[in-house]
Every structure is written in C-alpha cells, then in structure tokens.
mmCIF file with all atom_site columns, C-alpha atoms in Angstrom:
data_model
loop_
_atom_site.group_PDB
_atom_site.id
_atom_site.type_symbol
_atom_site.label_atom_id
_atom_site.label_alt_id
_atom_site.label_comp_id
_atom_site.label_asym_id
_atom_site.label_entity_id
_atom_site.label_seq_id
_atom_site.pdbx_PDB_ins_code
_atom_site.Cartn_x
_atom_site.Cartn_y
_atom_site.Cartn_z
_atom_site.occupancy
_atom_site.B_iso_or_equiv
_atom_site.pdbx_formal_charge
_atom_site.auth_seq_id
_atom_site.auth_comp_id
_atom_site.auth_asym_id
_atom_site.auth_atom_id
_atom_site.pdbx_PDB_model_num
ATOM 1   C CA . MET A 1 1   ? 43.082  -17.449 7.771   1.00 0.00 ? 137 MET A CA 1
ATOM 2   C CA . PRO A 1 2   ? 41.023  -13.970 8.386   1.00 0.00 ? 138 PRO A CA 1
ATOM 3   C CA . THR A 1 3   ? 38.570  -14.383 11.104  1.00 0.00 ? 139 THR A CA 1
ATOM 4   C CA . PRO A 1 4   ? 35.620  -12.279 12.230  1.00 0.00 ? 140 PRO A CA 1
ATOM 5   C CA . TYR A 1 5   ? 36.531  -9.472  14.593  1.00 0.00 ? 141 TYR A CA 1
ATOM 6   C CA . GLY A 1 6   ? 33.888  -7.950  17.029  1.00 0.00 ? 142 GLY A CA 1
ATOM 7   C CA . SER A 1 7   ? 30.281  -7.557  16.415  1.00 0.00 ? 143 SER A CA 1
ATOM 8   C CA . ARG A 1 8   ? 30.211  -4.870  13.686  1.00 0.00 ? 144 ARG A CA 1
ATOM 9   C CA . GLY A 1 9   ? 31.292  -7.010  10.549  1.00 0.00 ? 145 GLY A CA 1
ATOM 10  C CA . GLY A 1 10  ? 34.917  -6.588  11.185  1.00 0.00 ? 146 GLY A CA 1
ATOM 11  C CA . MET A 1 11  ? 37.675  -8.985  9.908   1.00 0.00 ? 147 MET A CA 1
ATOM 12  C CA . ALA A 1 12  ? 41.127  -9.850  11.198  1.00 0.00 ? 148 ALA A CA 1
ATOM 13  C CA . PHE A 1 13  ? 44.253  -10.463 8.992   1.00 0.00 ? 149 PHE A CA 1
ATOM 14  C CA . SER A 1 14  ? 47.333  -12.105 9.640   1.00 0.00 ? 150 SER A CA 1
ATOM 15  C CA . ALA A 1 15  ? 50.689  -10.393 8.579   1.00 0.00 ? 151 ALA A CA 1
ATOM 16  C CA . ALA A 1 16  ? 51.004  -12.713 5.782   1.00 0.00 ? 152 ALA A CA 1
ATOM 17  C CA . GLU A 1 17  ? 47.757  -12.045 4.646   1.00 0.00 ? 153 GLU A CA 1
ATOM 18  C CA . LEU A 1 18  ? 48.025  -8.366  4.653   1.00 0.00 ? 154 LEU A CA 1
ATOM 19  C CA . ARG A 1 19  ? 51.146  -8.682  2.604   1.00 0.00 ? 155 ARG A CA 1
ATOM 20  C CA . VAL A 1 20  ? 49.260  -10.372 -0.093  1.00 0.00 ? 156 VAL A CA 1
ATOM 21  C CA . LEU A 1 21  ? 46.574  -7.672  0.067   1.00 0.00 ? 157 LEU A CA 1
ATOM 22  C CA . ARG A 1 22  ? 49.402  -4.978  -0.130  1.00 0.00 ? 158 ARG A CA 1
ATOM 23  C CA . ARG A 1 23  ? 50.871  -6.688  -3.165  1.00 0.00 ? 159 ARG A CA 1
ATOM 24  C CA . THR A 1 24  ? 47.445  -7.050  -4.882  1.00 0.00 ? 160 THR A CA 1
ATOM 25  C CA . LEU A 1 25  ? 46.459  -3.549  -4.417  1.00 0.00 ? 161 LEU A CA 1
ATOM 26  C CA . ALA A 1 26  ? 49.644  -2.091  -5.420  1.00 0.00 ? 162 ALA A CA 1
ATOM 27  C CA . HIS A 1 27  ? 49.332  -4.239  -8.826  1.00 0.00 ? 163 HIS A CA 1
ATOM 28  C CA . ALA A 1 28  ? 45.946  -3.069  -9.266  1.00 0.00 ? 164 ALA A CA 1
ATOM 29  C CA . LEU A 1 29  ? 46.896  0.589   -8.957  1.00 0.00 ? 165 LEU A CA 1
ATOM 30  C CA . GLN A 1 30  ? 49.896  0.226   -11.356 1.00 0.00 ? 166 GLN A CA 1
ATOM 31  C CA . SER A 1 31  ? 49.538  1.579   -14.876 1.00 0.00 ? 167 SER A CA 1
ATOM 32  C CA . SER A 1 32  ? 51.601  -1.489  -16.079 1.00 0.00 ? 168 SER A CA 1
ATOM 33  C CA . THR A 1 33  ? 49.636  -4.445  -17.543 1.00 0.00 ? 169 THR A CA 1
ATOM 34  C CA . ALA A 1 34  ? 52.288  -7.072  -16.659 1.00 0.00 ? 170 ALA A CA 1
ATOM 35  C CA . PRO A 1 35  ? 50.309  -10.109 -15.313 1.00 0.00 ? 171 PRO A CA 1
ATOM 36  C CA . LEU A 1 36  ? 51.026  -11.425 -11.702 1.00 0.00 ? 172 LEU A CA 1
ATOM 37  C CA . THR A 1 37  ? 53.323  -14.383 -11.251 1.00 0.00 ? 173 THR A CA 1
ATOM 38  C CA . ALA A 1 38  ? 51.957  -17.722 -10.622 1.00 0.00 ? 174 ALA A CA 1
ATOM 39  C CA . PRO A 1 39  ? 52.843  -17.730 -7.024  1.00 0.00 ? 175 PRO A CA 1
ATOM 40  C CA . GLU A 1 40  ? 51.157  -14.433 -6.377  1.00 0.00 ? 176 GLU A CA 1
ATOM 41  C CA . VAL A 1 41  ? 47.946  -15.733 -8.384  1.00 0.00 ? 177 VAL A CA 1
ATOM 42  C CA . GLN A 1 42  ? 47.815  -18.669 -6.060  1.00 0.00 ? 178 GLN A CA 1
ATOM 43  C CA . ASP A 1 43  ? 48.233  -16.477 -2.795  1.00 0.00 ? 179 ASP A CA 1
ATOM 44  C CA . CYS A 1 44  ? 45.373  -14.346 -4.181  1.00 0.00 ? 180 CYS A CA 1
ATOM 45  C CA . LEU A 1 45  ? 43.207  -17.118 -4.628  1.00 0.00 ? 181 LEU A CA 1
ATOM 46  C CA . ARG A 1 46  ? 43.811  -18.701 -1.225  1.00 0.00 ? 182 ARG A CA 1
ATOM 47  C CA . LEU A 1 47  ? 43.096  -15.180 0.508   1.00 0.00 ? 183 LEU A CA 1
ATOM 48  C CA . ALA A 1 48  ? 39.884  -14.667 -1.394  1.00 0.00 ? 184 ALA A CA 1
ATOM 49  C CA . GLN A 1 49  ? 38.756  -18.371 -0.232  1.00 0.00 ? 185 GLN A CA 1
ATOM 50  C CA . SER A 1 50  ? 39.697  -17.373 3.339   1.00 0.00 ? 186 SER A CA 1
ATOM 51  C CA . VAL A 1 51  ? 37.773  -14.373 3.170   1.00 0.00 ? 187 VAL A CA 1
ATOM 52  C CA . ASP A 1 52  ? 34.826  -16.301 1.717   1.00 0.00 ? 188 ASP A CA 1
ATOM 53  C CA . GLU A 1 53  ? 35.118  -18.697 4.850   1.00 0.00 ? 189 GLU A CA 1
ATOM 54  C CA . ALA A 1 54  ? 35.336  -16.022 7.384   1.00 0.00 ? 190 ALA A CA 1
ATOM 55  C CA . VAL A 1 55  ? 32.259  -14.170 5.988   1.00 0.00 ? 191 VAL A CA 1
ATOM 56  C CA . GLN A 1 56  ? 30.214  -17.636 6.548   1.00 0.00 ? 192 GLN A CA 1
ATOM 57  C CA . GLU A 1 57  ? 31.715  -17.932 9.755   1.00 0.00 ? 193 GLU A CA 1
ATOM 58  C CA . ALA A 1 58  ? 30.258  -14.324 10.839  1.00 0.00 ? 194 ALA A CA 1
ATOM 59  C CA . GLY A 1 59  ? 26.931  -15.362 9.487   1.00 0.00 ? 195 GLY A CA 1
ATOM 60  C CA . ARG A 1 60  ? 26.988  -18.387 11.531  1.00 0.00 ? 196 ARG A CA 1
ATOM 61  C CA . LEU A 1 61  ? 28.143  -16.353 14.757  1.00 0.00 ? 197 LEU A CA 1
ATOM 62  C CA . ARG A 1 62  ? 25.208  -13.835 14.000  1.00 0.00 ? 198 ARG A CA 1
ATOM 63  C CA . THR A 1 63  ? 22.723  -16.813 13.819  1.00 0.00 ? 199 THR A CA 1
ATOM 64  C CA . PHE A 1 64  ? 24.101  -18.177 17.076  1.00 0.00 ? 200 PHE A CA 1
ATOM 65  C CA . LEU A 1 65  ? 23.847  -14.834 18.793  1.00 0.00 ? 201 LEU A CA 1
ATOM 66  C CA . LEU A 1 66  ? 20.136  -14.303 17.754  1.00 0.00 ? 202 LEU A CA 1
ATOM 67  C CA . ALA A 1 67  ? 19.173  -17.767 18.864  1.00 0.00 ? 203 ALA A CA 1
ATOM 68  C CA . ASP A 1 68  ? 20.977  -17.130 22.299  1.00 0.00 ? 204 ASP A CA 1
ATOM 69  C CA . LEU A 1 69  ? 19.102  -13.970 22.519  1.00 0.00 ? 205 LEU A CA 1
ATOM 70  C CA . ALA A 1 70  ? 15.891  -15.454 22.148  1.00 0.00 ? 206 ALA A CA 1
ATOM 71  C CA . ARG A 1 71  ? 16.659  -18.129 24.619  1.00 0.00 ? 207 ARG A CA 1
ATOM 72  C CA . TYR A 1 72  ? 17.689  -15.472 27.033  1.00 0.00 ? 208 TYR A CA 1
ATOM 73  C CA . ARG A 1 73  ? 14.444  -13.259 26.563  1.00 0.00 ? 209 ARG A CA 1
ATOM 74  C CA . SER A 1 74  ? 12.287  -16.477 26.988  1.00 0.00 ? 210 SER A CA 1
ATOM 75  C CA . ALA A 1 75  ? 13.997  -16.870 30.338  1.00 0.00 ? 211 ALA A CA 1
ATOM 76  C CA . LEU A 1 76  ? 13.424  -13.418 31.650  1.00 0.00 ? 212 LEU A CA 1
ATOM 77  C CA . PRO A 1 77  ? 13.381  -11.827 34.508  1.00 0.00 ? 213 PRO A CA 1
ATOM 78  C CA . GLY A 1 78  ? 15.895  -14.621 35.810  1.00 0.00 ? 214 GLY A CA 1
ATOM 79  C CA . SER A 1 79  ? 18.314  -13.946 32.792  1.00 0.00 ? 215 SER A CA 1
ATOM 80  C CA . LEU A 1 80  ? 18.189  -10.171 33.093  1.00 0.00 ? 216 LEU A CA 1
ATOM 81  C CA . SER A 1 81  ? 21.932  -9.328  33.013  1.00 0.00 ? 217 SER A CA 1
ATOM 82  C CA . GLY A 1 82  ? 22.689  -11.808 30.170  1.00 0.00 ? 218 GLY A CA 1
ATOM 83  C CA . TYR A 1 83  ? 19.860  -10.788 28.147  1.00 0.00 ? 219 TYR A CA 1
ATOM 84  C CA . LEU A 1 84  ? 20.783  -6.932  28.328  1.00 0.00 ? 220 LEU A CA 1
ATOM 85  C CA . GLU A 1 85  ? 24.293  -7.756  27.226  1.00 0.00 ? 221 GLU A CA 1
ATOM 86  C CA . LEU A 1 86  ? 23.301  -9.945  24.404  1.00 0.00 ? 222 LEU A CA 1
ATOM 87  C CA . LEU A 1 87  ? 20.835  -7.334  22.928  1.00 0.00 ? 223 LEU A CA 1
ATOM 88  C CA . GLN A 1 88  ? 23.537  -4.623  23.352  1.00 0.00 ? 224 GLN A CA 1
ATOM 89  C CA . ASP A 1 89  ? 25.678  -6.796  20.998  1.00 0.00 ? 225 ASP A CA 1
ATOM 90  C CA . ALA A 1 90  ? 22.978  -7.446  18.628  1.00 0.00 ? 226 ALA A CA 1
ATOM 91  C CA . LEU A 1 91  ? 21.939  -3.933  18.398  1.00 0.00 ? 227 LEU A CA 1
ATOM 92  C CA . ALA A 1 92  ? 25.812  -3.113  17.604  1.00 0.00 ? 228 ALA A CA 1
ATOM 93  C CA . ALA A 1 93  ? 25.876  -5.717  14.858  1.00 0.00 ? 229 ALA A CA 1
ATOM 94  C CA . GLY A 1 94  ? 22.937  -4.003  13.169  1.00 0.00 ? 230 GLY A CA 1
ATOM 95  C CA . TYR A 1 95  ? 20.230  -6.039  14.621  1.00 0.00 ? 231 TYR A CA 1
ATOM 96  C CA . GLU A 1 96  ? 16.690  -4.557  14.343  1.00 0.00 ? 232 GLU A CA 1
ATOM 97  C CA . PRO A 1 97  ? 14.777  -5.294  17.561  1.00 0.00 ? 233 PRO A CA 1
ATOM 98  C CA . THR A 1 98  ? 11.421  -7.207  17.612  1.00 0.00 ? 234 THR A CA 1
ATOM 99  C CA . PRO A 1 99  ? 8.299   -6.175  19.242  1.00 0.00 ? 235 PRO A CA 1
ATOM 100 C CA . ASP A 1 100 ? 8.994   -9.033  21.868  1.00 0.00 ? 236 ASP A CA 1
ATOM 101 C CA . ASP A 1 101 ? 12.360  -7.117  22.460  1.00 0.00 ? 237 ASP A CA 1
ATOM 102 C CA . LEU A 1 102 ? 10.603  -3.833  22.899  1.00 0.00 ? 238 LEU A CA 1
ATOM 103 C CA . ALA A 1 103 ? 7.949   -5.767  25.264  1.00 0.00 ? 239 ALA A CA 1
ATOM 104 C CA . ALA A 1 104 ? 10.641  -7.609  27.312  1.00 0.00 ? 240 ALA A CA 1
ATOM 105 C CA . LEU A 1 105 ? 12.489  -3.952  27.864  1.00 0.00 ? 241 LEU A CA 1
ATOM 106 C CA . ARG A 1 106 ? 9.372   -2.107  28.638  1.00 0.00 ? 242 ARG A CA 1
ATOM 107 C CA . ALA A 1 107 ? 8.687   -4.755  31.404  1.00 0.00 ? 243 ALA A CA 1
ATOM 108 C CA . LEU A 1 108 ? 12.123  -4.294  32.739  1.00 0.00 ? 244 LEU A CA 1
ATOM 109 C CA . ARG A 1 109 ? 12.261  -0.432  32.497  1.00 0.00 ? 245 ARG A CA 1
ATOM 110 C CA . ALA A 1 110 ? 12.701  -0.302  36.385  1.00 0.00 ? 246 ALA A CA 1
ATOM 111 C CA . ASN A 1 111 ? 16.276  -1.398  35.625  1.00 0.00 ? 247 ASN A CA 1
ATOM 112 C CA . PRO A 1 112 ? 18.298  1.624   34.636  1.00 0.00 ? 248 PRO A CA 1
ATOM 113 C CA . VAL A 1 113 ? 20.500  -0.205  31.908  1.00 0.00 ? 249 VAL A CA 1
ATOM 114 C CA . ALA A 1 114 ? 17.218  -1.828  30.566  1.00 0.00 ? 250 ALA A CA 1
ATOM 115 C CA . ALA A 1 115 ? 15.649  1.898   30.425  1.00 0.00 ? 251 ALA A CA 1
ATOM 116 C CA . VAL A 1 116 ? 18.533  3.252   28.469  1.00 0.00 ? 252 VAL A CA 1
ATOM 117 C CA . LEU A 1 117 ? 18.655  0.235   26.169  1.00 0.00 ? 253 LEU A CA 1
ATOM 118 C CA . LEU A 1 118 ? 14.638  0.660   25.660  1.00 0.00 ? 254 LEU A CA 1
ATOM 119 C CA . GLU A 1 119 ? 15.227  4.187   24.169  1.00 0.00 ? 255 GLU A CA 1
ATOM 120 C CA . HIS A 1 120 ? 18.146  2.950   21.847  1.00 0.00 ? 256 HIS A CA 1
ATOM 121 C CA . ALA A 1 121 ? 15.926  -0.028  20.489  1.00 0.00 ? 257 ALA A CA 1
ATOM 122 C CA . GLN A 1 122 ? 13.034  2.079   19.910  1.00 0.00 ? 258 GLN A CA 1
ATOM 123 C CA . ALA A 1 123 ? 15.072  4.647   17.916  1.00 0.00 ? 259 ALA A CA 1
ATOM 124 C CA . VAL A 1 124 ? 16.534  1.593   16.126  1.00 0.00 ? 260 VAL A CA 1
ATOM 125 C CA . ALA A 1 125 ? 13.175  0.321   15.504  1.00 0.00 ? 261 ALA A CA 1
ATOM 126 C CA . GLY A 1 126 ? 11.905  3.647   14.244  1.00 0.00 ? 262 GLY A CA 1
ATOM 127 C CA . ARG A 1 127 ? 14.563  4.110   11.708  1.00 0.00 ? 263 ARG A CA 1
ATOM 128 C CA . ALA A 1 128 ? 13.887  0.461   10.534  1.00 0.00 ? 264 ALA A CA 1
ATOM 129 C CA . LEU A 1 129 ? 10.443  1.203   10.129  1.00 0.00 ? 265 LEU A CA 1
ATOM 130 C CA . ARG A 1 130 ? 10.736  4.322   8.200   1.00 0.00 ? 266 ARG A CA 1
ATOM 131 C CA . ARG A 1 131 ? 13.313  2.557   5.966   1.00 0.00 ? 267 ARG A CA 1
ATOM 132 C CA . ARG A 1 132 ? 10.553  0.148   4.688   1.00 0.00 ? 268 ARG A CA 1
ATOM 133 C CA . LEU A 1 133 ? 8.007   2.283   4.215   1.00 0.00 ? 269 LEU A CA 1
ATOM 134 C CA . PRO A 1 134 ? 7.523   3.923   0.928   1.00 0.00 ? 270 PRO A CA 1
ATOM 135 C CA . ALA A 1 135 ? 8.880   7.359   0.283   1.00 0.00 ? 271 ALA A CA 1
ATOM 136 C CA . ALA A 1 136 ? 6.361   10.227  0.909   1.00 0.00 ? 272 ALA A CA 1
ATOM 137 C CA . PRO A 1 137 ? 5.595   12.079  -2.194  1.00 0.00 ? 273 PRO A CA 1
ATOM 138 C CA . PRO A 1 138 ? 6.929   15.532  -2.655  1.00 0.00 ? 274 PRO A CA 1
ATOM 139 C CA . PRO A 1 139 ? 4.820   18.414  -1.421  1.00 0.00 ? 275 PRO A CA 1
ATOM 140 C CA . ARG A 1 140 ? 2.753   20.047  -4.085  1.00 0.00 ? 276 ARG A CA 1
ATOM 141 C CA . THR A 1 141 ? 3.724   23.782  -4.905  1.00 0.00 ? 277 THR A CA 1
ATOM 142 C CA . ARG A 1 142 ? 1.152   26.411  -5.743  1.00 0.00 ? 278 ARG A CA 1
ATOM 143 C CA . LEU A 1 143 ? 1.097   27.314  -9.758  1.00 0.00 ? 279 LEU A CA 1
ATOM 144 C CA . LEU A 1 144 ? 1.619   31.267  -9.528  1.00 0.00 ? 280 LEU A CA 1
ATOM 145 C CA . ALA A 1 145 ? 2.392   31.531  -13.063 1.00 0.00 ? 281 ALA A CA 1
ATOM 146 C CA . LEU A 1 146 ? -0.721  30.347  -14.439 1.00 0.00 ? 282 LEU A CA 1
ATOM 147 C CA . ALA A 1 147 ? -3.909  32.399  -15.160 1.00 0.00 ? 283 ALA A CA 1
ATOM 148 C CA . GLY A 1 148 ? -6.089  32.741  -12.049 1.00 0.00 ? 284 GLY A CA 1
ATOM 149 C CA . GLY A 1 149 ? -3.054  31.702  -9.602  1.00 0.00 ? 285 GLY A CA 1
ATOM 150 C CA . ARG A 1 150 ? -2.047  33.961  -6.920  1.00 0.00 ? 286 ARG A CA 1
ATOM 151 C CA . ASP A 1 151 ? 0.098   33.952  -3.936  1.00 0.00 ? 287 ASP A CA 1
ATOM 152 C CA . SER A 1 152 ? -1.590  33.736  -0.889  1.00 0.00 ? 288 SER A CA 1
ATOM 153 C CA . THR A 1 153 ? 1.024   35.933  1.151   1.00 0.00 ? 289 THR A CA 1
ATOM 154 C CA . LYS A 1 154 ? -0.144  38.948  -1.271  1.00 0.00 ? 290 LYS A CA 1
ATOM 155 C CA . GLU A 1 155 ? -3.129  41.243  -0.547  1.00 0.00 ? 291 GLU A CA 1
ATOM 156 C CA . PRO A 1 156 ? -6.413  39.644  -1.987  1.00 0.00 ? 292 PRO A CA 1
ATOM 157 C CA . PRO A 1 157 ? -7.555  41.745  -5.194  1.00 0.00 ? 293 PRO A CA 1
ATOM 158 C CA . ARG A 1 158 ? -9.991  44.346  -4.577  1.00 0.00 ? 294 ARG A CA 1
ATOM 159 C CA . PRO A 1 159 ? -13.421 43.723  -5.924  1.00 0.00 ? 295 PRO A CA 1
ATOM 160 C CA . GLN A 1 160 ? -14.175 45.593  -9.241  1.00 0.00 ? 296 GLN A CA 1
ATOM 161 C CA . PRO A 1 161 ? -17.459 47.445  -9.969  1.00 0.00 ? 297 PRO A CA 1
ATOM 162 C CA . SER A 1 162 ? -19.703 45.474  -11.778 1.00 0.00 ? 298 SER A CA 1
ATOM 163 C CA . ARG A 1 163 ? -20.157 45.754  -15.284 1.00 0.00 ? 299 ARG A CA 1
ATOM 164 C CA . PRO A 1 164 ? -22.586 44.579  -17.500 1.00 0.00 ? 300 PRO A CA 1
ATOM 165 C CA . SER A 1 165 ? -21.454 41.370  -19.540 1.00 0.00 ? 301 SER A CA 1
ATOM 166 C CA . PRO A 1 166 ? -20.790 41.738  -23.202 1.00 0.00 ? 302 PRO A CA 1
ATOM 167 C CA . GLU A 1 167 ? -23.459 39.201  -23.990 1.00 0.00 ? 303 GLU A CA 1
ATOM 168 C CA . THR A 1 168 ? -26.099 41.338  -22.406 1.00 0.00 ? 304 THR A CA 1
ATOM 169 C CA . PRO A 1 169 ? -27.502 43.976  -24.895 1.00 0.00 ? 305 PRO A CA 1
ATOM 170 C CA . PRO A 1 170 ? -27.729 47.603  -23.263 1.00 0.00 ? 306 PRO A CA 1
ATOM 171 C CA . ARG A 1 171 ? -31.190 48.652  -22.493 1.00 0.00 ? 307 ARG A CA 1
ATOM 172 C CA . PRO A 1 172 ? -32.525 51.061  -25.105 1.00 0.00 ? 308 PRO A CA 1
ATOM 173 C CA . ASP A 1 173 ? -33.861 54.685  -23.719 1.00 0.00 ? 309 ASP A CA 1
ATOM 174 C CA . ARG A 1 174 ? -36.849 54.542  -26.429 1.00 0.00 ? 310 ARG A CA 1
ATOM 175 C CA . PRO A 1 175 ? -38.809 51.792  -28.162 1.00 0.00 ? 311 PRO A CA 1
ATOM 176 C CA . VAL A 1 176 ? -37.014 49.666  -30.815 1.00 0.00 ? 312 VAL A CA 1
ATOM 177 C CA . PRO A 1 177 ? -38.117 50.891  -34.062 1.00 0.00 ? 313 PRO A CA 1
ATOM 178 C CA . THR A 1 178 ? -40.113 47.933  -36.283 1.00 0.00 ? 314 THR A CA 1
ATOM 179 C CA . PRO A 1 179 ? -38.947 47.208  -39.657 1.00 0.00 ? 315 PRO A CA 1
ATOM 180 C CA . GLY A 1 180 ? -41.649 48.632  -41.466 1.00 0.00 ? 316 GLY A CA 1
ATOM 181 C CA . GLU A 1 181 ? -40.334 52.133  -39.906 1.00 0.00 ? 317 GLU A CA 1
ATOM 182 C CA . VAL A 1 182 ? -36.710 51.351  -40.821 1.00 0.00 ? 318 VAL A CA 1
ATOM 183 C CA . PHE A 1 183 ? -37.662 50.109  -44.261 1.00 0.00 ? 319 PHE A CA 1
ATOM 184 C CA . PRO A 1 184 ? -40.729 51.899  -45.370 1.00 0.00 ? 320 PRO A CA 1
ATOM 185 C CA . PRO A 1 185 ? -42.641 50.145  -48.377 1.00 0.00 ? 321 PRO A CA 1
ATOM 186 C CA . ARG A 1 186 ? -41.747 51.337  -51.743 1.00 0.00 ? 322 ARG A CA 1
ATOM 187 C CA . ARG A 1 187 ? -44.346 53.621  -53.564 1.00 0.00 ? 323 ARG A CA 1
ATOM 188 C CA . LYS A 1 188 ? -45.621 52.349  -57.112 1.00 0.00 ? 324 LYS A CA 1
ATOM 189 C CA . PRO A 1 189 ? -44.282 54.932  -59.596 1.00 0.00 ? 325 PRO A CA 1
ATOM 190 C CA . THR A 1 190 ? -46.807 57.327  -60.890 1.00 0.00 ? 326 THR A CA 1
ATOM 191 C CA . PRO A 1 191 ? -46.791 56.900  -64.983 1.00 0.00 ? 327 PRO A CA 1
ATOM 192 C CA . PRO A 1 192 ? -45.797 59.942  -66.927 1.00 0.00 ? 328 PRO A CA 1
ATOM 193 C CA . PRO A 1 193 ? -48.955 62.144  -68.400 1.00 0.00 ? 329 PRO A CA 1
ATOM 194 C CA . ALA A 1 194 ? -49.756 60.974  -71.902 1.00 0.00 ? 330 ALA A CA 1
ATOM 195 C CA . ALA A 1 195 ? -48.680 63.522  -74.712 1.00 0.00 ? 331 ALA A CA 1
ATOM 196 C CA . GLY A 1 196 ? -51.955 63.481  -76.492 1.00 0.00 ? 332 GLY A CA 1
ATOM 197 C CA . LEU A 1 197 ? -53.726 64.540  -73.356 1.00 0.00 ? 333 LEU A CA 1
ATOM 198 C CA . ALA A 1 198 ? -51.260 67.443  -72.799 1.00 0.00 ? 334 ALA A CA 1
ATOM 199 C CA . ALA A 1 199 ? -51.712 68.661  -76.429 1.00 0.00 ? 335 ALA A CA 1
ATOM 200 C CA . GLY A 1 200 ? -55.649 68.569  -76.412 1.00 0.00 ? 336 GLY A CA 1
#
C-alpha cells in the first residue's frame, strides 16, 4: 500500500505498485485499443483504492500535526524547541500561519531560529493574504487618439490669438440703414395727360 512520505504531500510506492503503475501508463500511451486483462484491471483497482487510503491518511496526519502545533503554542515558552520544529514542518507542508503563530514568533524573536522563522512566516502570510484579496483593476490608460486628448510628455500647445466667435456679428463702421432706406416707398404712377387737353 502506498504511504504518505514527508510533509509536502509525497507518496511512497512499493516495487510491485510501481510495476502496476508502469504497466498502466504504458497501456494508456499505446495507440491500440486492446483492453487490459482481468488481472491487470484488478491490480489497477487495488492500487487506486490504496492511493485513496494513503491520501486520507495524509489528511489525518496533517490534522494531527496542526493540533499538536496548537498544543505546543499554548505551552510556550517552555515548549520553544518543539514548537519551532513543528511550525517549520507545517510551513513546509503548505500551512498558512495564523495571527497567533505570528504573535508567538514575535515574542520569541530573541531566539535566532525564531527570528528567521518569523520572517519566513510573515512572507507566507503576506502571500496568502494577497491571494485571497480580489485582483486589482488594470491601470487606466490615457486616450490620446480622441479629440482633445494629448500626451502629457509633449509640449503644451501655445495659446492662439483670440478671435471673435462666429456667433458674434462684427461691429459695423457706420450705422445700420433702416428698412425705409433700403426699400424706399413706391411712388404712385402719374396718369398720362389727357389727349383732349393736349389738342385744345
């Protein structure tokens, strides 16, 4: 049966188990679709069950390690050497130190091992905090292609001489003529002289 190995989630396999793994991987990589024999299938099922049991055992070991770490922390400073050793193992196994761990290490920083472990634990706690925080939005970029946008690295534009706005009419040099001057009234046409009067 495979067994947990070390504090980093490793697993140890026996020679017979490695042979089953190698045979299964070779079959998976072959292009043929020939099925495994019945004994080979049984070996694979037994190995999968053993791996599941080893994973559960690793979880139990981790739970025991963390409970032991809490007991040693509560017994400080008398359990200094045991606490530091357990904390090192837990950090190597992926443990994220709690505020209690950081407070205990700060109180023990006179010990050189505790001082080094405090720096490492603070770095691990900082990474864990950044991982839990939401990702920061990307920085906003300047829109230089739009009208009115400009690059702040370039020279500012020189001021242009003031011009009257097109809505303001220019001031006339002479008075504006009245409608009567522009359009004089029509004179009534004079009747032509009568013919009789001209003959008499």
